[in-house]
Every structure is written in C-alpha cells, then in structure tokens.
PDB file of C-alpha atoms and ligand atoms in Angstrom:
ATOM      1  CA  MET A   1      22.312  24.725  39.421  1.00  0.00           C
ATOM      2  CA  THR A   2      25.325  26.550  37.819  1.00  0.00           C
ATOM      3  CA  THR A   3      26.313  26.465  34.092  1.00  0.00           C
ATOM      4  CA  ALA A   4      29.405  27.884  32.585  1.00  0.00           C
ATOM      5  CA  ILE A   5      28.836  29.499  29.190  1.00  0.00           C
ATOM      6  CA  ILE A   6      32.030  30.171  27.156  1.00  0.00           C
ATOM      7  CA  GLY A   7      31.279  32.278  24.273  1.00  0.00           C
ATOM      8  CA  THR A   8      29.099  35.260  24.779  1.00  0.00           C
ATOM      9  CA  GLY A   9      28.333  36.485  21.004  1.00  0.00           C
ATOM     10  CA  GLY A  10      25.134  35.933  19.208  1.00  0.00           C
ATOM     11  CA  LEU A  11      24.057  32.540  20.257  1.00  0.00           C
ATOM     12  CA  GLY A  12      25.708  32.392  23.901  1.00  0.00           C
ATOM     13  CA  SER A  13      24.062  35.393  24.986  1.00  0.00           C
ATOM     14  CA  VAL A  14      20.584  34.327  23.958  1.00  0.00           C
ATOM     15  CA  ILE A  15      21.335  30.917  25.548  1.00  0.00           C
ATOM     16  CA  ALA A  16      22.495  32.766  28.848  1.00  0.00           C
ATOM     17  CA  LEU A  17      19.169  35.262  28.913  1.00  0.00           C
ATOM     18  CA  GLN A  18      17.076  32.195  28.385  1.00  0.00           C
ATOM     19  CA  LEU A  19      18.859  30.143  31.034  1.00  0.00           C
ATOM     20  CA  ALA A  20      19.174  33.096  33.586  1.00  0.00           C
ATOM     21  CA  SER A  21      15.376  33.595  33.314  1.00  0.00           C
ATOM     22  CA  GLY A  22      14.616  30.020  34.150  1.00  0.00           C
ATOM     23  CA  GLY A  23      16.562  30.063  37.227  1.00  0.00           C
ATOM     24  CA  GLU A  24      20.030  28.915  36.344  1.00  0.00           C
ATOM     25  CA  THR A  25      23.092  30.429  37.644  1.00  0.00           C
ATOM     26  CA  LEU A  26      25.811  31.087  35.066  1.00  0.00           C
ATOM     27  CA  ARG A  27      29.400  31.816  34.926  1.00  0.00           C
ATOM     28  CA  LEU A  28      30.513  33.443  31.559  1.00  0.00           C
ATOM     29  CA  SER A  29      33.579  33.756  29.603  1.00  0.00           C
ATOM     30  CA  SER A  30      34.505  35.045  26.254  1.00  0.00           C
ATOM     31  CA  ALA A  31      37.874  35.822  24.484  1.00  0.00           C
ATOM     32  CA  ASP A  32      37.611  39.462  25.513  1.00  0.00           C
ATOM     33  CA  THR A  33      36.666  39.382  29.031  1.00  0.00           C
ATOM     34  CA  GLU A  34      34.562  42.912  28.405  1.00  0.00           C
ATOM     35  CA  SER A  35      32.179  40.982  26.355  1.00  0.00           C
ATOM     36  CA  ALA A  36      31.298  38.543  29.364  1.00  0.00           C
ATOM     37  CA  ARG A  37      31.339  41.299  31.875  1.00  0.00           C
ATOM     38  CA  LYS A  38      28.609  43.442  29.952  1.00  0.00           C
ATOM     39  CA  LEU A  39      26.328  40.397  29.585  1.00  0.00           C
ATOM     40  CA  ALA A  40      26.890  39.393  33.094  1.00  0.00           C
ATOM     41  CA  ALA A  41      25.826  43.152  34.018  1.00  0.00           C
ATOM     42  CA  GLU A  42      22.726  43.045  31.684  1.00  0.00           C
ATOM     43  CA  ILE A  43      21.545  39.672  33.267  1.00  0.00           C
ATOM     44  CA  GLY A  44      22.245  40.871  36.820  1.00  0.00           C
ATOM     45  CA  ARG A  45      22.709  38.572  40.054  1.00  0.00           C
ATOM     46  CA  ALA A  46      22.046  35.222  38.407  1.00  0.00           C
ATOM     47  CA  ALA A  47      25.412  35.848  36.211  1.00  0.00           C
ATOM     48  CA  VAL A  48      29.002  36.351  37.044  1.00  0.00           C
ATOM     49  CA  PRO A  49      32.055  36.912  34.436  1.00  0.00           C
ATOM     50  CA  ALA A  50      34.908  34.658  34.873  1.00  0.00           C
ATOM     51  CA  ILE A  51      38.565  35.762  34.606  1.00  0.00           C
ATOM     52  CA  ASP A  52      39.214  33.209  31.757  1.00  0.00           C
ATOM     53  CA  ASN A  53      37.702  29.995  30.313  1.00  0.00           C
ATOM     54  CA  ARG A  54      39.151  27.653  33.083  1.00  0.00           C
ATOM     55  CA  ASP A  55      37.976  29.916  35.824  1.00  0.00           C
ATOM     56  CA  ALA A  56      34.310  29.657  34.072  1.00  0.00           C
ATOM     57  CA  LEU A  57      34.345  26.178  34.925  1.00  0.00           C
ATOM     58  CA  GLN A  58      34.913  26.668  38.716  1.00  0.00           C
ATOM     59  CA  GLY A  59      31.784  25.260  40.556  1.00  0.00           C
ATOM     60  CA  ALA A  60      29.817  24.742  37.399  1.00  0.00           C
ATOM     61  CA  ASP A  61      27.848  21.674  36.923  1.00  0.00           C
ATOM     62  CA  ALA A  62      27.966  21.977  32.916  1.00  0.00           C
ATOM     63  CA  VAL A  63      29.556  23.887  30.249  1.00  0.00           C
ATOM     64  CA  ILE A  64      28.096  25.239  26.940  1.00  0.00           C
ATOM     65  CA  LEU A  65      30.788  25.898  24.514  1.00  0.00           C
ATOM     66  CA  ALA A  66      28.916  28.545  22.271  1.00  0.00           C
ATOM     67  CA  LEU A  67      31.916  29.140  20.149  1.00  0.00           C
ATOM     68  CA  ARG A  68      32.585  29.184  16.125  1.00  0.00           C
ATOM     69  CA  PHE A  69      33.747  25.649  15.133  1.00  0.00           C
ATOM     70  CA  PRO A  70      37.283  26.446  14.230  1.00  0.00           C
ATOM     71  CA  VAL A  71      38.039  27.692  17.787  1.00  0.00           C
ATOM     72  CA  LEU A  72      36.351  24.731  19.761  1.00  0.00           C
ATOM     73  CA  LYS A  73      39.475  22.532  19.863  1.00  0.00           C
ATOM     74  CA  GLY A  74      41.607  25.083  21.245  1.00  0.00           C
ATOM     75  CA  VAL A  75      39.195  25.815  23.939  1.00  0.00           C
ATOM     76  CA  ILE A  76      38.563  22.210  24.684  1.00  0.00           C
ATOM     77  CA  ASP A  77      42.495  21.745  25.155  1.00  0.00           C
ATOM     78  CA  GLU A  78      42.430  24.668  27.655  1.00  0.00           C
ATOM     79  CA  ILE A  79      39.870  23.321  29.741  1.00  0.00           C
ATOM     80  CA  ALA A  80      40.480  19.577  29.303  1.00  0.00           C
ATOM     81  CA  ASP A  81      41.179  19.037  33.085  1.00  0.00           C
ATOM     82  CA  PRO A  82      38.273  21.037  34.764  1.00  0.00           C
ATOM     83  CA  VAL A  83      35.667  19.674  32.080  1.00  0.00           C
ATOM     84  CA  ILE A  84      36.096  15.838  33.289  1.00  0.00           C
ATOM     85  CA  ASP A  85      32.907  14.577  34.779  1.00  0.00           C
ATOM     86  CA  LYS A  86      31.005  17.641  33.674  1.00  0.00           C
ATOM     87  CA  LEU A  87      28.168  17.776  31.236  1.00  0.00           C
ATOM     88  CA  VAL A  88      29.703  19.546  27.777  1.00  0.00           C
ATOM     89  CA  VAL A  89      26.936  21.068  25.655  1.00  0.00           C
ATOM     90  CA  VAL A  90      28.032  21.886  22.104  1.00  0.00           C
ATOM     91  CA  PRO A  91      25.948  24.088  19.970  1.00  0.00           C
ATOM     92  CA  SER A  92      28.343  24.766  16.961  1.00  0.00           C
ATOM     93  CA  ASN A  93      27.688  24.244  13.502  1.00  0.00           C
ATOM     94  CA  PRO A  94      30.655  23.112  11.550  1.00  0.00           C
ATOM     95  CA  VAL A  95      30.339  25.959   9.061  1.00  0.00           C
ATOM     96  CA  GLY A  96      32.586  28.790   8.027  1.00  0.00           C
ATOM     97  CA  LEU A  97      32.838  31.264   4.853  1.00  0.00           C
ATOM     98  CA  ASP A  98      34.655  30.386   1.832  1.00  0.00           C
ATOM     99  CA  ALA A  99      36.899  32.957  -0.297  1.00  0.00           C
ATOM    100  CA  GLN A 100      33.646  34.314  -1.978  1.00  0.00           C
ATOM    101  CA  GLY A 101      31.910  34.671   1.561  1.00  0.00           C
ATOM    102  CA  ASN A 102      29.568  31.775   0.872  1.00  0.00           C
ATOM    103  CA  LEU A 103      28.752  29.341   3.871  1.00  0.00           C
ATOM    104  CA  THR A 104      30.667  26.112   3.622  1.00  0.00           C
ATOM    105  CA  ARG A 105      30.796  22.927   5.557  1.00  0.00           C
ATOM    106  CA  LEU A 106      34.125  22.577   7.465  1.00  0.00           C
ATOM    107  CA  LEU A 107      33.886  18.659   7.754  1.00  0.00           C
ATOM    108  CA  PRO A 108      33.548  15.948   4.986  1.00  0.00           C
ATOM    109  CA  THR A 109      30.169  14.945   3.895  1.00  0.00           C
ATOM    110  CA  GLY A 110      29.025  12.081   6.099  1.00  0.00           C
ATOM    111  CA  GLN A 111      31.400  13.134   9.217  1.00  0.00           C
ATOM    112  CA  SER A 112      29.300  14.449  11.828  1.00  0.00           C
ATOM    113  CA  SER A 113      30.344  17.491  14.285  1.00  0.00           C
ATOM    114  CA  GLY A 114      29.361  15.249  17.181  1.00  0.00           C
ATOM    115  CA  GLN A 115      31.772  12.445  16.364  1.00  0.00           C
ATOM    116  CA  VAL A 116      34.795  15.091  15.828  1.00  0.00           C
ATOM    117  CA  VAL A 117      34.142  16.873  19.114  1.00  0.00           C
ATOM    118  CA  ALA A 118      33.767  13.571  21.181  1.00  0.00           C
ATOM    119  CA  GLU A 119      37.250  12.748  19.789  1.00  0.00           C
ATOM    120  CA  TRP A 120      38.823  16.145  21.071  1.00  0.00           C
ATOM    121  CA  LEU A 121      37.188  15.729  24.712  1.00  0.00           C
ATOM    122  CA  PRO A 122      39.135  14.285  27.688  1.00  0.00           C
ATOM    123  CA  LYS A 123      37.750  10.719  28.795  1.00  0.00           C
ATOM    124  CA  GLY A 124      34.980  11.376  31.409  1.00  0.00           C
ATOM    125  CA  ALA A 125      33.617  14.387  29.805  1.00  0.00           C
ATOM    126  CA  ARG A 126      29.952  14.011  28.921  1.00  0.00           C
ATOM    127  CA  LEU A 127      29.085  15.567  25.597  1.00  0.00           C
ATOM    128  CA  ALA A 128      25.435  16.365  24.214  1.00  0.00           C
ATOM    129  CA  MET A 129      25.342  18.454  21.078  1.00  0.00           C
ATOM    130  CA  ALA A 130      22.250  20.678  21.407  1.00  0.00           C
ATOM    131  CA  PHE A 131      21.370  24.427  21.665  1.00  0.00           C
ATOM    132  CA  GLY A 132      22.562  25.019  18.034  1.00  0.00           C
ATOM    133  CA  SER A 133      19.608  23.634  16.060  1.00  0.00           C
ATOM    134  CA  MET A 134      17.880  27.135  15.840  1.00  0.00           C
ATOM    135  CA  SER A 135      19.171  30.439  14.797  1.00  0.00           C
ATOM    136  CA  GLY A 136      19.366  32.741  18.049  1.00  0.00           C
ATOM    137  CA  ASP A 137      16.109  34.716  17.136  1.00  0.00           C
ATOM    138  CA  LEU A 138      13.992  31.630  16.671  1.00  0.00           C
ATOM    139  CA  PHE A 139      15.316  30.277  19.737  1.00  0.00           C
ATOM    140  CA  GLU A 140      14.406  33.150  21.867  1.00  0.00           C
ATOM    141  CA  SER A 141      10.964  33.532  20.027  1.00  0.00           C
ATOM    142  CA  SER A 142      10.081  29.956  20.528  1.00  0.00           C
ATOM    143  CA  SER A 143      11.003  29.663  24.119  1.00  0.00           C
ATOM    144  CA  ASN A 144       8.441  29.178  26.771  1.00  0.00           C
ATOM    145  CA  ARG A 145       5.729  28.659  24.053  1.00  0.00           C
ATOM    146  CA  SER A 146       2.120  27.912  25.299  1.00  0.00           C
ATOM    147  CA  PRO A 147      -0.126  25.846  25.679  1.00  0.00           C
ATOM    148  CA  GLU A 148       2.251  23.380  23.690  1.00  0.00           C
ATOM    149  CA  PRO A 149       6.181  23.850  24.533  1.00  0.00           C
ATOM    150  CA  ALA A 150       8.459  23.937  21.525  1.00  0.00           C
ATOM    151  CA  VAL A 151      11.032  21.022  21.104  1.00  0.00           C
ATOM    152  CA  LEU A 152      14.676  21.355  21.207  1.00  0.00           C
ATOM    153  CA  PHE A 153      16.702  18.252  19.678  1.00  0.00           C
ATOM    154  CA  TYR A 154      19.575  16.787  21.214  1.00  0.00           C
ATOM    155  CA  ALA A 155      22.257  14.081  20.549  1.00  0.00           C
ATOM    156  CA  THR A 156      24.382  12.221  22.762  1.00  0.00           C
ATOM    157  CA  ASP A 157      26.022   8.813  23.667  1.00  0.00           C
ATOM    158  CA  ASP A 158      25.877   9.174  27.257  1.00  0.00           C
ATOM    159  CA  GLU A 159      22.820   8.663  29.486  1.00  0.00           C
ATOM    160  CA  ARG A 160      23.799  10.854  32.264  1.00  0.00           C
ATOM    161  CA  ALA A 161      24.684  13.641  29.722  1.00  0.00           C
ATOM    162  CA  GLY A 162      20.924  13.082  28.288  1.00  0.00           C
ATOM    163  CA  GLU A 163      19.463  13.661  31.575  1.00  0.00           C
ATOM    164  CA  ASP A 164      21.631  16.722  32.544  1.00  0.00           C
ATOM    165  CA  VAL A 165      21.000  18.358  29.154  1.00  0.00           C
ATOM    166  CA  GLU A 166      17.046  17.805  29.274  1.00  0.00           C
ATOM    167  CA  ARG A 167      17.132  19.598  32.465  1.00  0.00           C
ATOM    168  CA  LEU A 168      19.106  22.740  30.967  1.00  0.00           C
ATOM    169  CA  ILE A 169      16.621  22.539  27.773  1.00  0.00           C
ATOM    170  CA  ARG A 170      13.642  22.498  30.297  1.00  0.00           C
ATOM    171  CA  VAL A 171      15.243  25.491  32.196  1.00  0.00           C
ATOM    172  CA  ALA A 172      15.700  27.345  28.767  1.00  0.00           C
ATOM    173  CA  GLY A 173      12.038  27.020  27.972  1.00  0.00           C
ATOM    174  CA  PHE A 174      11.593  24.040  25.763  1.00  0.00           C
ATOM    175  CA  GLU A 175      10.621  20.373  25.681  1.00  0.00           C
ATOM    176  CA  PRO A 176      13.670  18.155  25.121  1.00  0.00           C
ATOM    177  CA  VAL A 177      13.795  15.276  22.355  1.00  0.00           C
ATOM    178  CA  LYS A 178      16.692  13.158  21.779  1.00  0.00           C
ATOM    179  CA  ILE A 179      17.489  12.044  18.136  1.00  0.00           C
ATOM    180  CA  GLY A 180      20.197   9.484  18.866  1.00  0.00           C
ATOM    181  CA  GLY A 181      23.704   9.314  19.558  1.00  0.00           C
ATOM    182  CA  VAL A 182      26.326  12.175  18.555  1.00  0.00           C
ATOM    183  CA  GLU A 183      26.717  10.490  15.138  1.00  0.00           C
ATOM    184  CA  GLN A 184      23.511  11.926  14.190  1.00  0.00           C
ATOM    185  CA  SER A 185      24.245  15.536  15.004  1.00  0.00           C
ATOM    186  CA  SER A 186      24.387  16.499  11.307  1.00  0.00           C
ATOM    187  CA  ARG A 187      20.566  16.407  11.415  1.00  0.00           C
ATOM    188  CA  LEU A 188      20.735  19.456  13.807  1.00  0.00           C
ATOM    189  CA  GLU A 189      23.085  21.834  11.991  1.00  0.00           C
ATOM    190  CA  VAL A 190      22.749  24.231   9.315  1.00  0.00           C
ATOM    191  CA  GLY A 191      21.365  22.318   6.238  1.00  0.00           C
ATOM    192  CA  GLY A 192      20.101  19.466   8.490  1.00  0.00           C
ATOM    193  CA  ASP A 193      16.485  18.210   8.227  1.00  0.00           C
ATOM    194  CA  LEU A 194      15.822  19.305  11.926  1.00  0.00           C
ATOM    195  CA  HIS A 195      17.565  22.763  11.960  1.00  0.00           C
ATOM    196  CA  ASP A 196      15.083  25.685  12.359  1.00  0.00           C
ATOM    197  CA  LEU A 197      12.363  23.625  13.158  1.00  0.00           C
ATOM    198  CA  VAL A 198       9.697  24.911  15.475  1.00  0.00           C
ATOM    199  CA  VAL A 199       7.617  21.809  16.534  1.00  0.00           C
ATOM    200  CA  GLY A 200       5.866  20.352  19.463  1.00  0.00           C
ATOM    201  CA  PRO A 201       6.840  17.043  21.021  1.00  0.00           C
ATOM    202  CA  ALA A 202       4.340  14.575  19.100  1.00  0.00           C
ATOM    203  CA  GLU A 203       5.454  16.145  15.793  1.00  0.00           C
ATOM    204  CA  ALA A 204       9.109  15.841  16.714  1.00  0.00           C
ATOM    205  CA  ARG A 205       8.915  12.333  17.923  1.00  0.00           C
ATOM    206  CA  SER A 206       7.308  11.465  14.508  1.00  0.00           C
ATOM    207  CA  LEU A 207      10.040  13.123  12.719  1.00  0.00           C
ATOM    208  CA  ILE A 208      12.598  11.225  14.568  1.00  0.00           C
ATOM    209  CA  SER A 209      11.004   7.854  13.951  1.00  0.00           C
ATOM    210  CA  SER A 210      10.515   8.263  10.359  1.00  0.00           C
ATOM    211  CA  ALA A 211      13.999   9.149   9.394  1.00  0.00           C
TER     212      ALA A 211
HETATM  213  N1  NAP B   1      24.387  32.962  16.095  1.00  0.00           N
HETATM  214  C1  NAP B   1      23.214  32.091  15.944  1.00  0.00           C
HETATM  215  O1  NAP B   1      22.083  32.370  15.758  1.00  0.00           O
HETATM  216  C2  NAP B   1      23.871  30.462  15.970  1.00  0.00           C
HETATM  217  C3  NAP B   1      22.535  29.414  15.778  1.00  0.00           C
HETATM  218  C4  NAP B   1      22.763  28.148  16.034  1.00  0.00           C
HETATM  219  C5  NAP B   1      24.096  27.808  16.034  1.00  0.00           C
HETATM  220  N2  NAP B   1      25.131  28.737  16.185  1.00  0.00           N
HETATM  221  C6  NAP B   1      26.453  28.237  16.334  1.00  0.00           C
HETATM  222  O2  NAP B   1      27.164  28.719  17.658  1.00  0.00           O
HETATM  223  C7  NAP B   1      28.370  29.212  17.427  1.00  0.00           C
HETATM  224  C8  NAP B   1      28.640  30.588  18.107  1.00  0.00           C
HETATM  225  O3  NAP B   1      28.136  31.271  17.060  1.00  0.00           O
HETATM  226  P1  NAP B   1      27.682  32.739  17.458  1.00  0.00           P
HETATM  227  O4  NAP B   1      26.855  33.464  16.220  1.00  0.00           O
HETATM  228  O5  NAP B   1      27.263  32.941  18.925  1.00  0.00           O
HETATM  229  O6  NAP B   1      29.294  33.302  17.202  1.00  0.00           O
HETATM  230  P2  NAP B   1      29.965  34.789  17.638  1.00  0.00           P
HETATM  231  O7  NAP B   1      28.954  35.907  17.751  1.00  0.00           O
HETATM  232  O8  NAP B   1      30.946  35.080  16.916  1.00  0.00           O
HETATM  233  O9  NAP B   1      30.479  34.474  19.302  1.00  0.00           O
HETATM  234  C9  NAP B   1      31.506  33.646  19.490  1.00  0.00           C
HETATM  235  C10 NAP B   1      31.854  33.896  20.971  1.00  0.00           C
HETATM  236  O10 NAP B   1      33.036  33.233  21.129  1.00  0.00           O
HETATM  237  C11 NAP B   1      33.908  33.698  21.850  1.00  0.00           C
HETATM  238  N3  NAP B   1      35.344  33.264  21.688  1.00  0.00           N
HETATM  239  C12 NAP B   1      36.277  33.444  20.569  1.00  0.00           C
HETATM  240  N4  NAP B   1      36.996  32.855  20.822  1.00  0.00           N
HETATM  241  C13 NAP B   1      37.364  32.365  22.193  1.00  0.00           C
HETATM  242  C14 NAP B   1      38.192  31.788  22.970  1.00  0.00           C
HETATM  243  N5  NAP B   1      39.363  31.355  22.692  1.00  0.00           N
HETATM  244  N6  NAP B   1      37.811  31.736  24.420  1.00  0.00           N
HETATM  245  C15 NAP B   1      36.597  32.097  24.839  1.00  0.00           C
HETATM  246  N7  NAP B   1      35.767  32.682  23.998  1.00  0.00           N
HETATM  247  C16 NAP B   1      35.975  32.858  22.601  1.00  0.00           C
HETATM  248  C17 NAP B   1      33.893  35.303  21.433  1.00  0.00           C
HETATM  249  O11 NAP B   1      34.378  36.207  22.375  1.00  0.00           O
HETATM  250  P3  NAP B   1      34.203  37.755  22.082  1.00  0.00           P
HETATM  251  O12 NAP B   1      32.742  38.028  22.395  1.00  0.00           O
HETATM  252  O13 NAP B   1      35.060  38.065  23.264  1.00  0.00           O
HETATM  253  O14 NAP B   1      34.965  38.051  20.664  1.00  0.00           O
HETATM  254  C18 NAP B   1      32.280  35.236  21.007  1.00  0.00           C
HETATM  255  O15 NAP B   1      31.722  35.801  22.377  1.00  0.00           O
HETATM  256  C19 NAP B   1      28.691  28.814  16.053  1.00  0.00           C
HETATM  257  O16 NAP B   1      29.374  27.842  15.892  1.00  0.00           O
HETATM  258  C20 NAP B   1      27.452  28.770  15.421  1.00  0.00           C
HETATM  259  O17 NAP B   1      27.306  27.839  14.495  1.00  0.00           O
HETATM  260  C21 NAP B   1      24.994  29.919  16.084  1.00  0.00           C
END
C-alpha cells in the first residue's frame, strides 16, 4: 500500500526508512523539496518525492504528518480536500522552545494534542495519534525486535483508523497497542508516562489497564 509522509526531518526520515524496509510504498514531501528528494533517492524504488504536500496524497492510502506542532494546522488546511476518507497519522509532540531555550508544552495542561488536531481536520479524515511516542533513535533501534516485538502505542476515536494504523505499525516492525481515544494522546508525548518506553505486548497491556 502507499503512504504519504509530509515532513522528512529527524522523525519523518526514520519512519520512512522503516516503512520502506517493511514493504510500504512512499510519497514524500517537505518544505524544501530537496529534503524529500534526497530521502527518496536514499530509499530507492519504494519512495518518490512529491511536487508539494497535496501531490504527496495522490494515490496514497494514508498520510503521516511528521511536522513540528506549530506548522501542523497550516499543512492540514493545505491538504483539507485530499485528506478526506484517508488515515491521518500524527506523531507531533506539542512542544517548542521558550526564550531561554527550554522545552515547553505549547498546550494548556489537560488539553491533549489529539483533541486539538481532531478539531483542525476536515470531517471524514480519520485521525490516529501514533509514531511520536519514541525518539527517532529509539524507534529505529527497537523495530523488528526479536523474539518479542516492541510495542508502539496509538490513540484513536475511529475504528477504521485503528485498523489502518495497526497495519502501518506492523509494517514498521512493531506490535500495535491502543491506549484509548485521542483525548489520551498526552500519555504518548514527551513527559507522558508511555513516552520512550520499549516494552512487549503483555507489559504494555498491563500499563494501559492499570492507568
Ligand atoms: N525527532 C524525533 O526524535 C521525534 C520523536 C518523536 C516525536 N517527534 C515529533 O515529530 C515532529 C517532527 O519532528 P522532527 O524532529 O522530525 O522535526 P524536524 O527535523 O524539524 O523536521 C520537520 C520536517 O517538517 C518539514 N516541514 C516544515 N514545514 C513544512 C511544510 N509547510 N510543509 C511540508 N513540510 C514541512 C521540514 O521540511 P524541510 O526538511 O524542508 O525543512 C522537515 O522535513 C515534531 O512534532 C516532534 O515533536 C520527533
């Protein structure tokens, strides 16, 4: 199947490499088209660079928005038509740097990024918050773990989105575990209790049920 990845920086490039090695076909887009072009060349036949963000969705079954939180809304507005009826995967952590260079949360305490992003999306787009619960390095080193696969957690309100993101998570070399609806996504982000955890399915399920 084909997935569009918008954003080919630190995280988007690691996700692209893992999905391509699992057999997914990719369409890549970035702010500077050169960045997507270089990554597509590194991946080879499984990936093509798109002309722009809307073009990335042509023929794609799903899109991963591997973007910093402050640019998400603008890109969602740009792809509002082609994204309808597609799986939209958002790994973005709602964080930025303050004037002193310290990491700061961009949303008020208690407000989940999943709920905010869900309001930005057009009706008919199917959101799953996933692929942002580990640093890029950990994501790369934990994929295709054997004998027991590592878990990648996700959150969604949409049953079909759940099925589709589970397929993508498996293609990337992880076992999917749902934590709940998008209002739960704060657990996945930097500072959340499920962030940067490398656990197998049994431990993951006990963490979810004990919360
Ligand atoms: N890096 C990690 O280890 C990690 C782990 C977990 C979650 N996350 C989350 O993932 C998100 C991305 O992080 P990152 O580290 O990958 O950031 P990054 O390295 O800065 O990459 C951001 C990407 O977004 C692209 N971009 C910016 N504006 C765009 C636009 N209007 N249209 C299309 N593409 C655009 C940039 O394009 P150019 O390449 O052309 O500049 C770049 O490829 C963040 O929200 C972060 O919280 C990151």
